[in-house]
Coordinates of C-alpha atoms (C1' of nucleotides) in Angstrom, one line a residue:
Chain Q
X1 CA -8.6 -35.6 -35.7
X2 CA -7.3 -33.9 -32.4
X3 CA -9.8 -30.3 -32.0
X4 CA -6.1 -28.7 -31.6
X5 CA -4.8 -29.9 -34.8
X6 CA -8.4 -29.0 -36.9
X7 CA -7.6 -25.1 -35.9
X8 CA -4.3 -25.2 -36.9
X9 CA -4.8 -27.6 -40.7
X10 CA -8.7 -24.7 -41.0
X11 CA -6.5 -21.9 -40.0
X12 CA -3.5 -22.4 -42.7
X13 CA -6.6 -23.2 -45.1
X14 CA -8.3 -20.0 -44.6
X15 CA -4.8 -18.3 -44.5
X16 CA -3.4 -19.1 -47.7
X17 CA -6.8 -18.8 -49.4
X18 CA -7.6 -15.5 -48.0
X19 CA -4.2 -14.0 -46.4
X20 CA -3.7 -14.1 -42.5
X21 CA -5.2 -10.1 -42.1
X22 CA -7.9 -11.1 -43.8
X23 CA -9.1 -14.2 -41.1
X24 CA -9.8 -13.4 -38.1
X25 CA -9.8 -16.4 -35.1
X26 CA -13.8 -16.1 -35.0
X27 CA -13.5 -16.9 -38.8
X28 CA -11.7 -19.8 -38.0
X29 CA -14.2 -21.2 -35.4
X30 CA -16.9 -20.3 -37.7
X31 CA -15.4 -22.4 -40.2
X32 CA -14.7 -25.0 -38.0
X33 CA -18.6 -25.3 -36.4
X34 CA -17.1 -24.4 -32.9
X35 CA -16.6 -21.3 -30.6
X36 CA -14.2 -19.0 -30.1
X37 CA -14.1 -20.0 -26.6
X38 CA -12.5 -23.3 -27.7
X39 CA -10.5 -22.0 -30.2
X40 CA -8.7 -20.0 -27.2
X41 CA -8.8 -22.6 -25.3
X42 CA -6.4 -24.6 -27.5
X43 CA -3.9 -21.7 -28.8
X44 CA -3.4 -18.4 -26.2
X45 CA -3.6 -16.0 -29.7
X46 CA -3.4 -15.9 -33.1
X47 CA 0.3 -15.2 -33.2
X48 CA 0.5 -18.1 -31.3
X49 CA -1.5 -20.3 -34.1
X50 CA 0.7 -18.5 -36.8
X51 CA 4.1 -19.4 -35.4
X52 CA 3.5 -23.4 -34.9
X53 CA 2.0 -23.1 -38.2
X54 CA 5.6 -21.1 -39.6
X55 CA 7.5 -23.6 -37.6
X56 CA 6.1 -26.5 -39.7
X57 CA 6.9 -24.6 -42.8
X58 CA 10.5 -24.6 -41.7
X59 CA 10.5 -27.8 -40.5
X60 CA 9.5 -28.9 -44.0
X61 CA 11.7 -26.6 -45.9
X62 CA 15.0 -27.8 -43.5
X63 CA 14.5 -31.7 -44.9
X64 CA 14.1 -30.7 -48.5
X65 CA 17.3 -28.4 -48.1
X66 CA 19.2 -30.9 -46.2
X67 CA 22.2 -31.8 -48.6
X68 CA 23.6 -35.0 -48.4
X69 CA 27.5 -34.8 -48.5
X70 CA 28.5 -38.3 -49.3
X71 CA 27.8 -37.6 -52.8
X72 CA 27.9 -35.7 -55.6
X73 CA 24.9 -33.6 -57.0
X74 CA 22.8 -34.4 -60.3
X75 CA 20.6 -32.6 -61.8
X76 CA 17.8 -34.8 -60.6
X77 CA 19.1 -33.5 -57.7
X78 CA 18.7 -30.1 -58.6
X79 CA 15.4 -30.1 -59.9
X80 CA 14.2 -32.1 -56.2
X81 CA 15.2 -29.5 -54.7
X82 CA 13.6 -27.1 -56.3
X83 CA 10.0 -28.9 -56.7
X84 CA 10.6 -29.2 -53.6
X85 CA 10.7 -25.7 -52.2
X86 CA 8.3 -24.4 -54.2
X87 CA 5.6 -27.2 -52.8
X88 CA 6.8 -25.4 -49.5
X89 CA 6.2 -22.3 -50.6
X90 CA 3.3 -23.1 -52.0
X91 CA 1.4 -25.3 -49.3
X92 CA 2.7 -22.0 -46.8
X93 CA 1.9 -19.1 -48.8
X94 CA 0.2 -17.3 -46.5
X95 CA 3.5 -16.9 -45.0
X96 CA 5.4 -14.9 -47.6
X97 CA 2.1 -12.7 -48.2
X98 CA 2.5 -10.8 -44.5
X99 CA 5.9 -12.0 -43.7
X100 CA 6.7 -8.0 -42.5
X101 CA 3.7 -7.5 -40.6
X102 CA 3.8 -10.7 -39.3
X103 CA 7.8 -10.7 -37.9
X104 CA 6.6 -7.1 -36.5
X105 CA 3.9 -8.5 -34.1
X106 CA 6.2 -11.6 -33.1
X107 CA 9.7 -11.3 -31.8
X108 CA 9.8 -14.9 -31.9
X109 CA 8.9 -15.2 -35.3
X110 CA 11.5 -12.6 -36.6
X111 CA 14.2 -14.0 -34.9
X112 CA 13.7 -17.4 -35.9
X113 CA 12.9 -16.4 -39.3
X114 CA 15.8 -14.6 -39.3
X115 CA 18.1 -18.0 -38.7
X116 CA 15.5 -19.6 -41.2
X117 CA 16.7 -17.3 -44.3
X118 CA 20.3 -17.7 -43.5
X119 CA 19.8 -21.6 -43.1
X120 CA 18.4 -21.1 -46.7
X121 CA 20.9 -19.3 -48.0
X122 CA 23.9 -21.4 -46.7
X123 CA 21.9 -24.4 -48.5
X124 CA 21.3 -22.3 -51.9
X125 CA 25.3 -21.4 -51.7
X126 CA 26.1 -25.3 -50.9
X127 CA 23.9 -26.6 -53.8
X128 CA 25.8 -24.0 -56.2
X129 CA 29.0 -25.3 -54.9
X130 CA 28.1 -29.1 -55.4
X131 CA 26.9 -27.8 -59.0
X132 CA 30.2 -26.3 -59.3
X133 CA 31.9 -29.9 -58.1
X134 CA 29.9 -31.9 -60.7
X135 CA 30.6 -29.7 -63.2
X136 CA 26.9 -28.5 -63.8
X137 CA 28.3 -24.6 -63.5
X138 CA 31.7 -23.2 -63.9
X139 CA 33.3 -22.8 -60.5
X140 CA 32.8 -18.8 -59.2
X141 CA 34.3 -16.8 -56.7
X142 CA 32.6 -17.6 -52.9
X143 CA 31.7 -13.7 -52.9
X144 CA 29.9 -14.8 -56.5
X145 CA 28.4 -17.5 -55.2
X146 CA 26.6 -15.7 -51.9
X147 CA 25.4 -13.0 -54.6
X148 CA 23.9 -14.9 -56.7
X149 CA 22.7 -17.2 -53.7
X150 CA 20.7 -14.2 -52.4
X151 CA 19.5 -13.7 -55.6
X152 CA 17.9 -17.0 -55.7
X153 CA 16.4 -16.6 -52.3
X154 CA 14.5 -12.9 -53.5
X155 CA 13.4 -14.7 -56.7
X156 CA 12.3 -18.0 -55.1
X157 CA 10.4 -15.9 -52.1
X158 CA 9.0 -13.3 -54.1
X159 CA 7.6 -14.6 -57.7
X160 CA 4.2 -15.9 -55.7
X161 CA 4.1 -11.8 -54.8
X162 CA 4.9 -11.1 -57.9
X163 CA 2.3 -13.5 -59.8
X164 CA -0.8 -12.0 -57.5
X165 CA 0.5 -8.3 -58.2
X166 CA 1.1 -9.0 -62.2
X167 CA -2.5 -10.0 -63.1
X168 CA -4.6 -7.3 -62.8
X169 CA -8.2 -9.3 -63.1
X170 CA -7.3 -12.2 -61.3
X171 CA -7.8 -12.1 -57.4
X172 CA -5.2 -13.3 -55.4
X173 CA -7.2 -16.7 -54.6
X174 CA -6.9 -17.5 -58.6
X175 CA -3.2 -19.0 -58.4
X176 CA -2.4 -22.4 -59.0
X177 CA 0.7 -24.0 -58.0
X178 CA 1.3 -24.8 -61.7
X179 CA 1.5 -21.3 -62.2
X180 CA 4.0 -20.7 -58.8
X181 CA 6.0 -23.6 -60.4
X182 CA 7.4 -21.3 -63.5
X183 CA 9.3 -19.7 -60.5
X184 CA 11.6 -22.6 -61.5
X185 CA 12.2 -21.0 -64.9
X186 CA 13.5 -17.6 -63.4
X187 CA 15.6 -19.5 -60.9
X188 CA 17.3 -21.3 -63.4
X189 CA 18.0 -18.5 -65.6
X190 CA 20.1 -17.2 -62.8
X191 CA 22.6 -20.2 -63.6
X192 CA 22.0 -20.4 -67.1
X193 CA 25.6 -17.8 -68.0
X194 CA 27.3 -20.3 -65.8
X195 CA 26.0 -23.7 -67.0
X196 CA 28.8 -25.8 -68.4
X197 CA 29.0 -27.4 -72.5
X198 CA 28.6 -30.6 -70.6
X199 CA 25.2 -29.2 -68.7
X200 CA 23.8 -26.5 -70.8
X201 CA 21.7 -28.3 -73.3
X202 CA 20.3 -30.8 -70.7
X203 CA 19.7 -27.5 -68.4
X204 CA 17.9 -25.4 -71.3
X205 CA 15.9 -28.1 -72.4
X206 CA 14.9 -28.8 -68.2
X207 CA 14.1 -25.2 -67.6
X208 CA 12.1 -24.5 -70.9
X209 CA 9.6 -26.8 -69.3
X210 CA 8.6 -24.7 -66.7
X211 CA 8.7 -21.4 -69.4
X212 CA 5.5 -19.7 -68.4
X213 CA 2.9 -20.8 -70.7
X214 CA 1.1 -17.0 -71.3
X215 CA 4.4 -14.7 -70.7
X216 CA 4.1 -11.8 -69.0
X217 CA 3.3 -9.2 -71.7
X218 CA 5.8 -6.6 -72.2
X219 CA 4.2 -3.9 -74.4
X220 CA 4.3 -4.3 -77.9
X221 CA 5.4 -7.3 -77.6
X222 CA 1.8 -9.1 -78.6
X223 CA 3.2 -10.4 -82.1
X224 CA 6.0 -13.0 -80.2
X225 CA 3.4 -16.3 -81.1
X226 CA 2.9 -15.2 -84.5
X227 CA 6.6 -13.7 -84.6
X228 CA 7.9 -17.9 -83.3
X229 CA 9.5 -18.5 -86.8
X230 CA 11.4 -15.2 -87.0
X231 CA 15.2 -15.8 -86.2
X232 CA 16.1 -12.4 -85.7
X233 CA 16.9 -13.1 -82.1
X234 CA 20.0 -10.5 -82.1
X235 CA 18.3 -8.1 -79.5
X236 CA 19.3 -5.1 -81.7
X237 CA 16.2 -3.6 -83.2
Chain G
X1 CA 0.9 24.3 -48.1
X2 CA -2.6 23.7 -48.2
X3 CA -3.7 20.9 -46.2
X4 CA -4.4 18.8 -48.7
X5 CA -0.9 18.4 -49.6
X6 CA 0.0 18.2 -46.1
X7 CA -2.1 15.4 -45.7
X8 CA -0.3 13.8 -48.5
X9 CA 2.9 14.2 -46.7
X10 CA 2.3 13.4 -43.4
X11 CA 0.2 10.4 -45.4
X12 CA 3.6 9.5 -46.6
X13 CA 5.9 10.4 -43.7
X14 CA 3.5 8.0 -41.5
X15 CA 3.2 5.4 -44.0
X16 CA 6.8 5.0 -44.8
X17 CA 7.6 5.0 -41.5
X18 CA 5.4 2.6 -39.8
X19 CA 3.7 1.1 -42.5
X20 CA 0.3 1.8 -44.3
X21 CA -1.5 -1.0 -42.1
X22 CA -0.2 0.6 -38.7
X23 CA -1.2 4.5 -39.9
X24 CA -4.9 5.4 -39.2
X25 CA -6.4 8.3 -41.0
X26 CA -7.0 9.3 -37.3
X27 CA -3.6 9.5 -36.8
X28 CA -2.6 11.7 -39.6
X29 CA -5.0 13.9 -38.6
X30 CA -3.4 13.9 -35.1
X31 CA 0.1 14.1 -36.4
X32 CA -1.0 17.5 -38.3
X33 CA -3.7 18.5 -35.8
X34 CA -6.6 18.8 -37.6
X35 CA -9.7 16.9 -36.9
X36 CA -10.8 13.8 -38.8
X37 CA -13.5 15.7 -40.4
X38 CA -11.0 17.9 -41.7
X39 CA -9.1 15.1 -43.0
X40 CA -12.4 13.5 -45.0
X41 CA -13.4 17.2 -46.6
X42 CA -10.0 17.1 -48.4
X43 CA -9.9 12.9 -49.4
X44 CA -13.2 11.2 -49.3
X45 CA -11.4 7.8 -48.1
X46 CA -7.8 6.5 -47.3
X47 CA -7.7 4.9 -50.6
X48 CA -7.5 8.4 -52.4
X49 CA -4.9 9.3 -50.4
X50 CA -3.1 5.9 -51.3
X51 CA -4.2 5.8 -54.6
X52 CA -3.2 9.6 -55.1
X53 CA 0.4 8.8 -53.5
X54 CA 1.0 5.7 -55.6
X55 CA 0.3 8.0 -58.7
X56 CA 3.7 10.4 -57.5
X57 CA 5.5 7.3 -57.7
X58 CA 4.5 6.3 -60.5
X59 CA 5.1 9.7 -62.1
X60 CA 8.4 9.9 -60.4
X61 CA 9.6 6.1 -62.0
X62 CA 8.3 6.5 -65.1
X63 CA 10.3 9.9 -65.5
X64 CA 13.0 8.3 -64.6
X65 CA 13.2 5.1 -66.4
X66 CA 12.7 7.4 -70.0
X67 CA 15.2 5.9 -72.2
X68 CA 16.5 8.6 -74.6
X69 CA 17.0 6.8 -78.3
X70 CA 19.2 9.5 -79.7
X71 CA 22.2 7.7 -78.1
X72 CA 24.0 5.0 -77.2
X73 CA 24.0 3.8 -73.3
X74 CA 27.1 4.6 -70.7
X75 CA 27.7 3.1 -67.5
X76 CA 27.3 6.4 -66.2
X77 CA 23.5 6.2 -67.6
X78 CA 23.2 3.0 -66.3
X79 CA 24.3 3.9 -62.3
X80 CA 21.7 6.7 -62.9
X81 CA 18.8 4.4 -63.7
X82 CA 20.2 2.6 -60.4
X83 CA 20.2 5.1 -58.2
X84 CA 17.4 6.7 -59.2
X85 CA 14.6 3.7 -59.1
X86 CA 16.3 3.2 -55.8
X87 CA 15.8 6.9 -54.7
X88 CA 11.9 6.1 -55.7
X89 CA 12.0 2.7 -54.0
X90 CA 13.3 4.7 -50.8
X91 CA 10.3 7.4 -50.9
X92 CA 7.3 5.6 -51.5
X93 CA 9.1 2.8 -49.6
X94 CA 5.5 2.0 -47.8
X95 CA 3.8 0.8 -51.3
X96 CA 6.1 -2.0 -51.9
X97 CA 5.5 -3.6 -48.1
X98 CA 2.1 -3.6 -48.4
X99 CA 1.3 -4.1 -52.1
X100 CA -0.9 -7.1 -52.0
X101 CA -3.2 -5.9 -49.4
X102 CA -3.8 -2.5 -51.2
X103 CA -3.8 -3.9 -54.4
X104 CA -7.0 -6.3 -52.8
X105 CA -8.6 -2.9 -51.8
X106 CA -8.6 -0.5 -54.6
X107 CA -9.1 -2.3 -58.5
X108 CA -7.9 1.3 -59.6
X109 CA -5.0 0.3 -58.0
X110 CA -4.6 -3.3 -59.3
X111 CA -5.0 -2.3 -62.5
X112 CA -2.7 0.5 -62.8
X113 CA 0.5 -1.3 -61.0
X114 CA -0.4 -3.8 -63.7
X115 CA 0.7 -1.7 -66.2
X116 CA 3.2 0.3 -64.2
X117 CA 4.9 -2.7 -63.7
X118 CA 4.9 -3.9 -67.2
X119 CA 6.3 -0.6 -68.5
X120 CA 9.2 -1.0 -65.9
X121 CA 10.0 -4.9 -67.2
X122 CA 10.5 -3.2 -71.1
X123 CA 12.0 -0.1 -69.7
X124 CA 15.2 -2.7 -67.9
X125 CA 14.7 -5.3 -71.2
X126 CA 15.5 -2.0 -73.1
X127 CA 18.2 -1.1 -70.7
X128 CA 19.7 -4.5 -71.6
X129 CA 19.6 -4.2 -75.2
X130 CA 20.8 -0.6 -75.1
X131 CA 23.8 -2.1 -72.8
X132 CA 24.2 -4.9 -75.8
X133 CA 24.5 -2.0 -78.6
X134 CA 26.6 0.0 -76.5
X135 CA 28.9 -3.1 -75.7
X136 CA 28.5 -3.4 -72.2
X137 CA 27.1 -6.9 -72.4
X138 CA 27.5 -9.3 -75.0
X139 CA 24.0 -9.7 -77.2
X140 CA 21.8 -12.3 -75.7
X141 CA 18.6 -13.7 -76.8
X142 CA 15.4 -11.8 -76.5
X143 CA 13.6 -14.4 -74.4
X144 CA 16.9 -14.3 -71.9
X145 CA 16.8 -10.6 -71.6
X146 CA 13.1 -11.0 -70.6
X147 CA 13.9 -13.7 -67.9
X148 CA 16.3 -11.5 -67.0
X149 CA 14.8 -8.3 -66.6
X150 CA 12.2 -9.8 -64.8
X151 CA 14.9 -11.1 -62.3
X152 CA 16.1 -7.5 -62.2
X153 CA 12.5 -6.4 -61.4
X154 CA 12.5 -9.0 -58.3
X155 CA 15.5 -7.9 -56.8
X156 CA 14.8 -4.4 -57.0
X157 CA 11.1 -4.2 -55.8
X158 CA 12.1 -7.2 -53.1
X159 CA 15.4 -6.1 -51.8
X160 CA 14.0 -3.7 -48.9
X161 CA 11.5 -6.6 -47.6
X162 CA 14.6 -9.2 -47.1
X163 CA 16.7 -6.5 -45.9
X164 CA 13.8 -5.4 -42.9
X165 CA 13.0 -9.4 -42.3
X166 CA 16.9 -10.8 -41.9
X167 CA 17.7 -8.3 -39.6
X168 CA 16.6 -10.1 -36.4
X169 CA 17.5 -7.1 -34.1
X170 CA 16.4 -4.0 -35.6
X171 CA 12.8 -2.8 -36.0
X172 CA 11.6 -1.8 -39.6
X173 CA 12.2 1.9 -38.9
X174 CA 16.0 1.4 -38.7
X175 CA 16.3 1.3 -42.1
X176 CA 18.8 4.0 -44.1
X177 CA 18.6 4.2 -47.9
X178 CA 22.1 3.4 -47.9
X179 CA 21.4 -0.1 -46.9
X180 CA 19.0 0.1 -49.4
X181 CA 21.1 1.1 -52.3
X182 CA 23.3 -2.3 -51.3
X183 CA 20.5 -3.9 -53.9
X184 CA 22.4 -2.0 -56.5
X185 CA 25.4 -4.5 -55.7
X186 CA 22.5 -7.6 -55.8
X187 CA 21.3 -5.9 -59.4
X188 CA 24.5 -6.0 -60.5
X189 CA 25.3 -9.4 -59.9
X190 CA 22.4 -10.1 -62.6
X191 CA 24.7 -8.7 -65.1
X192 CA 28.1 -9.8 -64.1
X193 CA 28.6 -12.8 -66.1
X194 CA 27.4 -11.2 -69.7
X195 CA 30.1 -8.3 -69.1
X196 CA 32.2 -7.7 -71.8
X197 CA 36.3 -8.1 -71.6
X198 CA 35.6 -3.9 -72.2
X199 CA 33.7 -3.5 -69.6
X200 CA 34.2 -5.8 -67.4
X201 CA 36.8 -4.2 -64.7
X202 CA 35.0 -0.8 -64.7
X203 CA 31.1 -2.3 -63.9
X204 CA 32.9 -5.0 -61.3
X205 CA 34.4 -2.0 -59.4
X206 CA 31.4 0.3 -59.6
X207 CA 29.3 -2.4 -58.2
X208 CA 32.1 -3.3 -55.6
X209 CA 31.1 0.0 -54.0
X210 CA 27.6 -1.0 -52.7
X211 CA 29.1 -4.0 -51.5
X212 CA 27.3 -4.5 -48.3
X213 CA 29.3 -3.2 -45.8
X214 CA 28.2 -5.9 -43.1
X215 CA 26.9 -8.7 -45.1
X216 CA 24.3 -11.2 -44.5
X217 CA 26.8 -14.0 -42.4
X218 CA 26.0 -17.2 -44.1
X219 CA 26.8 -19.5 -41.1
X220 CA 30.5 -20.5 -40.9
X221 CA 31.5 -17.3 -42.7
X222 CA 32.5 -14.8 -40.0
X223 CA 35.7 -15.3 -41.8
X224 CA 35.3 -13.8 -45.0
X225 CA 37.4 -10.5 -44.0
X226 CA 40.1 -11.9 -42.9
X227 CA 40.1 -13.9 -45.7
X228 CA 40.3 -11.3 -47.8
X229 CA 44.2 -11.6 -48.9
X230 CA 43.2 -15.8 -50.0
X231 CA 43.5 -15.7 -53.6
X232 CA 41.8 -19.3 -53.4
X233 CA 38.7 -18.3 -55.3
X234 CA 38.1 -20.9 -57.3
X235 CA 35.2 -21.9 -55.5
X236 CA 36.0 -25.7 -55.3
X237 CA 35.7 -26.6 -51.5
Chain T
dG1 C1' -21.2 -44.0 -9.5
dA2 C1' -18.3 -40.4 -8.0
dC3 C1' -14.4 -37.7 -9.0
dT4 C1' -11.4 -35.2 -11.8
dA5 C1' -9.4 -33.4 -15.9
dT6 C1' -10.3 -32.2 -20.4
dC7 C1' -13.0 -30.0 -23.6
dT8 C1' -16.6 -26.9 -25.6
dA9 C1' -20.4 -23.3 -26.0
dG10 C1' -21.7 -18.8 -26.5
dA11 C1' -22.6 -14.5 -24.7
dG12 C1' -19.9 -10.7 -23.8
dT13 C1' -16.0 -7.0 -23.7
dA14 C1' -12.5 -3.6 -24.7
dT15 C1' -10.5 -1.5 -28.2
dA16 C1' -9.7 0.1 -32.7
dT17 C1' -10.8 2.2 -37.1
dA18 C1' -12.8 4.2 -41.1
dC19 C1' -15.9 7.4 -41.7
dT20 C1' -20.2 10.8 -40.9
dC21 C1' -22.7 14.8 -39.5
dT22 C1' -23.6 19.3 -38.0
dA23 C1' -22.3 23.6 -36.9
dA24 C1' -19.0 27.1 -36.8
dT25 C1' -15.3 29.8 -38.9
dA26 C1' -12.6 31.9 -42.6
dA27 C1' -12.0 33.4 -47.3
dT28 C1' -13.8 35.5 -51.5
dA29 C1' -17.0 37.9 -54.6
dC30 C1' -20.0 41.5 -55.4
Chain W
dG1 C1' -21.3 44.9 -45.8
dT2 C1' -23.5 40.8 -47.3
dA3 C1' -23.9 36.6 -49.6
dT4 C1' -21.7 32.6 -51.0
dT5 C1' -18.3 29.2 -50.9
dA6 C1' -14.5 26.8 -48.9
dT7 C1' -12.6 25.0 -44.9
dT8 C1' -12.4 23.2 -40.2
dA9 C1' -13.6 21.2 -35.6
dG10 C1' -15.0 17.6 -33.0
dA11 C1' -18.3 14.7 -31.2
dG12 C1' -20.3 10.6 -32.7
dT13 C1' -21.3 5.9 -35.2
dA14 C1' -21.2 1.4 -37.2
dT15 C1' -18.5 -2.3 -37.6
dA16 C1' -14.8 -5.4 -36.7
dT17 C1' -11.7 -8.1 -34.1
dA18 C1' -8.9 -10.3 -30.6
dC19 C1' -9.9 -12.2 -26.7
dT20 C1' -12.4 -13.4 -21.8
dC21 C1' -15.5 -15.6 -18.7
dT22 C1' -18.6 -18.7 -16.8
dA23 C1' -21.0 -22.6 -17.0
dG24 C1' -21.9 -26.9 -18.8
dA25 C1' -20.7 -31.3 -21.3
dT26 C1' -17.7 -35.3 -22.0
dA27 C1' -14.3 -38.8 -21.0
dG28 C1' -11.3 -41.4 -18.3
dT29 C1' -10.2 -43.6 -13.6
dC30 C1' -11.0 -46.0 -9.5

DNA sequence: GACTATCTAGAGTATATACTCTAATAATAC
DNA sequence: GTATTATTAGAGTATATACTCTAGATAGTC
């Protein structure tokens, strides 16, 4: 493999393992067994590294969200597309960690992020709407629709900060992508008041597989294992 | 004011402003004109000062998110617990845009957001229930509320970071906490489709107004004002 | 084999930043 | 007034980090 493309593969390593402020390029050439001098001689800066590296991402995330027209959606579909993202998200991670810092020291970066997220958010609103066609969901409003689009898009690129902020042992290097995945379940729980007779069972019984396994604890709430057999499920207590 | 409590002002001022990772202790000290030493007689390292400022918040949210049990729940409660988390959000705006890195530096810190943040999921699951008994919302399942709240919890903590990365244009200091308080309008749409025939009209047209005023164009949507006499909303293309 | 373009090493630099240390000044107590 | 304590100044330090510069090695071409 290329010197050139070594940097780039050890730099999104050591990123995503470690968070872009925390490696510095002499880490990277460290890591790699060569000297900074060639580092620099392949990529002018770090921003420089950092923006072929988001430019992949999006590469990546623009085929998974490219929706075919010619027919209509399933919720094989649906579910592609979401596996989908979050393998994005999580093979990129580094990116969502320092996304402000990082759009601050790159104009480039925040512009063309910029067209990224509303790429994204067309594609959320057009999957919703081929939902709606199929008859997955009931058919909302547009204004709805981009609501609860934007939603999505904050859930989808904020659970991995959430998951590292949650855990109070656990360093940030602890996740697993299994544990990113249950992103899915708060995703679909955004459709689930919309999800047709048809759909809804199939949905439920989709999304329940991605339930997080240990729930976030809300206090006082220890007894929900041992409480599984209660059916006082009416909210009211 | 004694310095010390300037320093946690300024600390804050600078902070919110340009970000925690871009304000140097030396440049609080230069911003109130003392000397460094000064500075480091009164806080023995930044993290005190962070750690002592994420402690207001903390204070400040958790006074405000005090659910009183003696009675049942208004809307007018509700837009309180809105605006309010939002005012918080808006002051201690720096902590949210730089949580994973100081969470990485300071356990104390780690551990305490931990719990901070589990105290705000029940406080929203118990705004939900207390919106169920008052008739707001129609009862939903416990585990639903959960997923929900915690939806609720990424939109409101997240909101600021997507509004200072999808503006292309503007720096991050542009920011006003009205276009902050648009996340009320994003909140909101969490709660839309469990609205009772009651309620209904009256929540749709509170959250109407932090509508954003310039919302984020989806491509091909320039139109949507002129649009705005179409009654075609059924959302089938 | 000579010539050229590409690649690499590694010492070095400019700047930044969190923090220290000593000495001086102000405030307070008696 | 004097002793003690609290506060402040400001020069200084250790460390880190992005990046440079020069010289040498390697590979391809004729």
């Amino acid at each position: 493999m290329k010197t050139r493309d070594k940097i780039l593969l050890s730099s999104l390593e050591l990123f995503n393992e470690q968070g872009e402020r925390n490696v510095t390029t002499n880490h990277i050439a460290a890591h790699l067994a060569i000297s900074p001098g060639n580092l620099y001689y392949h990529f002018r800066n770090k921003s420089d590294i950092i923006y072929e590296l988001f430019q992949e991402y999006e590469k990546l995330v623009d085929f998974y969200l490219d929706i075919p027209e010619g027919r209509s959606m399933t919720l094989a579909d649906m579910m592609f597309y979401l596996e989908s993202v979050f393998d994005g998200l999580w093979n990129y991670r580094f990116f969502h960690r320092d996304l402000e810092y990082l759009l601050d020291r790159d104009p480039r970066l925040r512009s063309d992020y910029r067209d990224f997220t509303d790429r994204c958010l067309a594609a959320i609103s057009r999957i919703f709407e081929k939902q709606e066609d199929a008859g997955i969901i009931e058919p909302q409003p547009e204004s709805l629709r981009k609501a609860m689009s934007l939603n999505v898009w904050l859930v989808i690129t904020n659970w991995m900060a959430f998951l590292k902020t949650a855990h109070a042992e656990k360093t940030s290097a602890s996740l697993t992508i299994h544990e990113l995945k249950q992103g899915i379940y708060q995703v679909l729980t955004i459709e689930v008041p919309y999800l047709t007779p048809a759909y809804r069972e199939q949905v439920m019984v989709l999304r329940e597989q991605y339930r997080p396994t240990m729930p976030e604890p809300l206090p006082g709430e220890a007894v929900s294992l041992t409480d599984a057999g209660n059916s006082d499920v009416s909210g009211v207590s």
